[in-house]
GROMACS .gro file of C-alpha atoms in nm:
model
  140
    1HIS     CA    1  -0.811  -4.864   0.608
    2MET     CA    2  -1.130  -4.657   0.629
    3PHE     CA    3  -1.331  -4.889   0.855
    4ASN     CA    4  -1.342  -4.904   1.235
    5THR     CA    5  -1.140  -5.209   1.336
    6ASP     CA    6  -1.401  -5.290   1.604
    7PHE     CA    7  -1.606  -5.461   1.332
    8THR     CA    8  -1.552  -5.817   1.213
    9VAL     CA    9  -1.743  -6.033   0.966
   10GLU     CA   10  -1.829  -6.270   1.251
   11GLY     CA   11  -1.950  -5.985   1.471
   12ILE     CA   12  -2.170  -5.832   1.202
   13ASN     CA   13  -2.324  -6.171   1.118
   14GLU     CA   14  -2.392  -6.246   1.486
   15PHE     CA   15  -2.543  -5.898   1.537
   16SER     CA   16  -2.771  -5.946   1.232
   17LYS     CA   17  -2.897  -6.297   1.311
   18ALA     CA   18  -3.224  -6.214   1.486
   19CYS     CA   19  -3.363  -5.960   1.236
   20MET     CA   20  -3.460  -5.946   0.867
   21VAL     CA   21  -3.094  -5.965   0.763
   22GLY     CA   22  -3.053  -6.309   0.918
   23HIS     CA   23  -3.405  -6.417   0.826
   24ILE     CA   24  -3.339  -6.382   0.451
   25GLY     CA   25  -2.993  -6.537   0.478
   26ILE     CA   26  -2.766  -6.237   0.421
   27GLU     CA   27  -2.413  -6.321   0.532
   28PHE     CA   28  -2.117  -6.083   0.531
   29THR     CA   29  -1.807  -6.251   0.390
   30GLU     CA   30  -1.529  -5.990   0.370
   31ILE     CA   31  -1.424  -5.650   0.498
   32GLY     CA   32  -1.169  -5.499   0.261
   33ASP     CA   33  -0.978  -5.170   0.281
   34ASP     CA   34  -1.251  -4.981   0.094
   35TYR     CA   35  -1.528  -5.234   0.037
   36LEU     CA   36  -1.760  -5.484   0.204
   37LYS     CA   37  -1.875  -5.816   0.058
   38ALA     CA   38  -2.181  -6.022   0.145
   39LYS     CA   39  -2.387  -6.300  -0.009
   40MET     CA   40  -2.753  -6.391  -0.009
   41PRO     CA   41  -2.918  -6.721  -0.109
   42ILE     CA   42  -3.173  -6.745  -0.385
   43ASP     CA   43  -3.435  -6.958  -0.209
   44HIS     CA   44  -3.794  -6.951  -0.077
   45ARG     CA   45  -3.707  -6.651   0.144
   46THR     CA   46  -3.579  -6.430  -0.137
   47THR     CA   47  -3.768  -6.526  -0.454
   48GLN     CA   48  -4.097  -6.403  -0.596
   49PRO     CA   49  -4.377  -6.640  -0.709
   50PHE     CA   50  -4.207  -6.706  -1.047
   51ASN     CA   51  -3.903  -6.851  -0.866
   52VAL     CA   52  -3.659  -6.573  -0.952
   53LEU     CA   53  -3.485  -6.342  -0.707
   54HIS     CA   54  -3.727  -6.078  -0.578
   55GLY     CA   55  -3.610  -5.725  -0.661
   56GLY     CA   56  -3.692  -5.624  -0.306
   57ALA     CA   57  -3.449  -5.885  -0.175
   58SER     CA   58  -3.172  -5.726  -0.384
   59VAL     CA   59  -3.266  -5.387  -0.237
   60ALA     CA   60  -3.264  -5.536   0.115
   61LEU     CA   61  -2.913  -5.670   0.051
   62ALA     CA   62  -2.799  -5.332  -0.083
   63GLU     CA   63  -2.955  -5.138   0.206
   64THR     CA   64  -2.799  -5.373   0.460
   65MET     CA   65  -2.454  -5.343   0.304
   66GLY     CA   66  -2.461  -4.965   0.256
   67SER     CA   67  -2.592  -4.905   0.608
   68PHE     CA   68  -2.331  -5.132   0.766
   69GLY     CA   69  -2.058  -4.974   0.555
   70ALA     CA   70  -2.156  -4.627   0.672
   71THR     CA   71  -2.186  -4.742   1.034
   72MET     CA   72  -1.835  -4.884   1.016
   73THR     CA   73  -1.684  -4.546   0.917
   74ILE     CA   74  -1.826  -4.325   1.194
   75ASP     CA   75  -1.784  -4.284   1.570
   76ASN     CA   76  -2.088  -4.483   1.684
   77GLU     CA   77  -2.079  -4.335   2.035
   78LYS     CA   78  -2.133  -3.987   1.889
   79GLN     CA   79  -2.330  -4.058   1.571
   80PHE     CA   80  -2.562  -4.307   1.402
   81CYS     CA   81  -2.668  -4.375   1.042
   82ALA     CA   82  -3.009  -4.372   0.879
   83GLY     CA   83  -3.087  -4.460   0.518
   84LEU     CA   84  -3.234  -4.159   0.332
   85GLU     CA   85  -3.281  -4.289  -0.021
   86ILE     CA   86  -3.205  -4.603  -0.217
   87ASN     CA   87  -3.242  -4.691  -0.582
   88ALA     CA   88  -3.178  -5.008  -0.774
   89ASN     CA   89  -3.156  -5.108  -1.137
   90HIS     CA   90  -3.245  -5.473  -1.187
   91ILE     CA   91  -3.031  -5.587  -1.481
   92LYS     CA   92  -3.070  -5.964  -1.494
   93ALA     CA   93  -3.288  -6.230  -1.331
   94ALA     CA   94  -3.120  -6.469  -1.088
   95LYS     CA   95  -3.272  -6.814  -1.040
   96LYS     CA   96  -3.043  -7.032  -0.829
   97GLY     CA   97  -2.743  -7.036  -0.598
   98PHE     CA   98  -2.640  -6.710  -0.440
   99VAL     CA   99  -2.601  -6.345  -0.525
  100TYR     CA  100  -2.291  -6.160  -0.408
  101GLY     CA  101  -2.283  -5.794  -0.315
  102THR     CA  102  -1.986  -5.558  -0.310
  103ALA     CA  103  -2.041  -5.220  -0.144
  104ARG     CA  104  -1.806  -4.927  -0.198
  105PRO     CA  105  -1.833  -4.566  -0.084
  106ILE     CA  106  -1.875  -4.295  -0.345
  107HIS     CA  107  -1.895  -4.005  -0.096
  108LEU     CA  108  -1.805  -4.004   0.273
  109GLY     CA  109  -1.922  -3.665   0.396
  110LYS     CA  110  -1.973  -3.524   0.746
  111LYS     CA  111  -2.355  -3.541   0.721
  112THR     CA  112  -2.423  -3.782   0.433
  113GLN     CA  113  -2.262  -4.078   0.266
  114VAL     CA  114  -2.331  -4.234  -0.073
  115TRP     CA  115  -2.257  -4.602  -0.134
  116GLU     CA  116  -2.275  -4.811  -0.450
  117ILE     CA  117  -2.362  -5.179  -0.427
  118LYS     CA  118  -2.308  -5.417  -0.719
  119ILE     CA  119  -2.483  -5.752  -0.695
  120LEU     CA  120  -2.357  -6.042  -0.909
  121ASN     CA  121  -2.481  -6.398  -0.962
  122ASP     CA  122  -2.284  -6.725  -0.945
  123GLU     CA  123  -2.170  -6.667  -1.306
  124ASN     CA  124  -2.026  -6.325  -1.212
  125GLU     CA  125  -2.295  -6.144  -1.412
  126LEU     CA  126  -2.443  -5.816  -1.291
  127VAL     CA  127  -2.790  -5.878  -1.146
  128CYS     CA  128  -2.850  -5.542  -0.980
  129ILE     CA  129  -2.675  -5.213  -0.919
  130SER     CA  130  -2.792  -4.998  -0.632
  131ARG     CA  131  -2.700  -4.669  -0.472
  132ILE     CA  132  -2.791  -4.565  -0.120
  133THR     CA  133  -2.769  -4.225   0.050
  134VAL     CA  134  -2.719  -4.246   0.425
  135ALA     CA  135  -2.762  -3.962   0.675
  136ILE     CA  136  -2.505  -3.928   0.954
  137ILE     CA  137  -2.692  -3.805   1.262
  138ASP     CA  138  -2.544  -3.677   1.586
  139ARG     CA  139  -2.660  -3.857   1.901
  140LYS     CA  140  -2.824  -3.630   2.158
   0.00000   0.00000   0.00000
């Protein structure tokens, strides 16, 4: 198990309630051995004017998941994480229900991490694939 056991789905969701993560309805659903899962509603908070999922909402989900994933693998008393770069390929429009993200690490280095986040719709079709690079910074 690569994650700190201090973290729980309930704890992450409670911690995220009062910021953008909670505001747009992102909810973590599972912490696996080498992955995280979360879901996000397709509603007035996450769609663009044509009533499809806003690409920026997909990126917000990916950034949230990659950042939490990285945070869960380090010693948070000695280090913290900061997103350096994120990209996303929007593959398919999503119009209703939820989207579901799965984040997995590609590289867990001493100073940087790279995470891949796949976002699927209710029909299990790929909506977006994203990759985030996270810096691991020593606390002073």
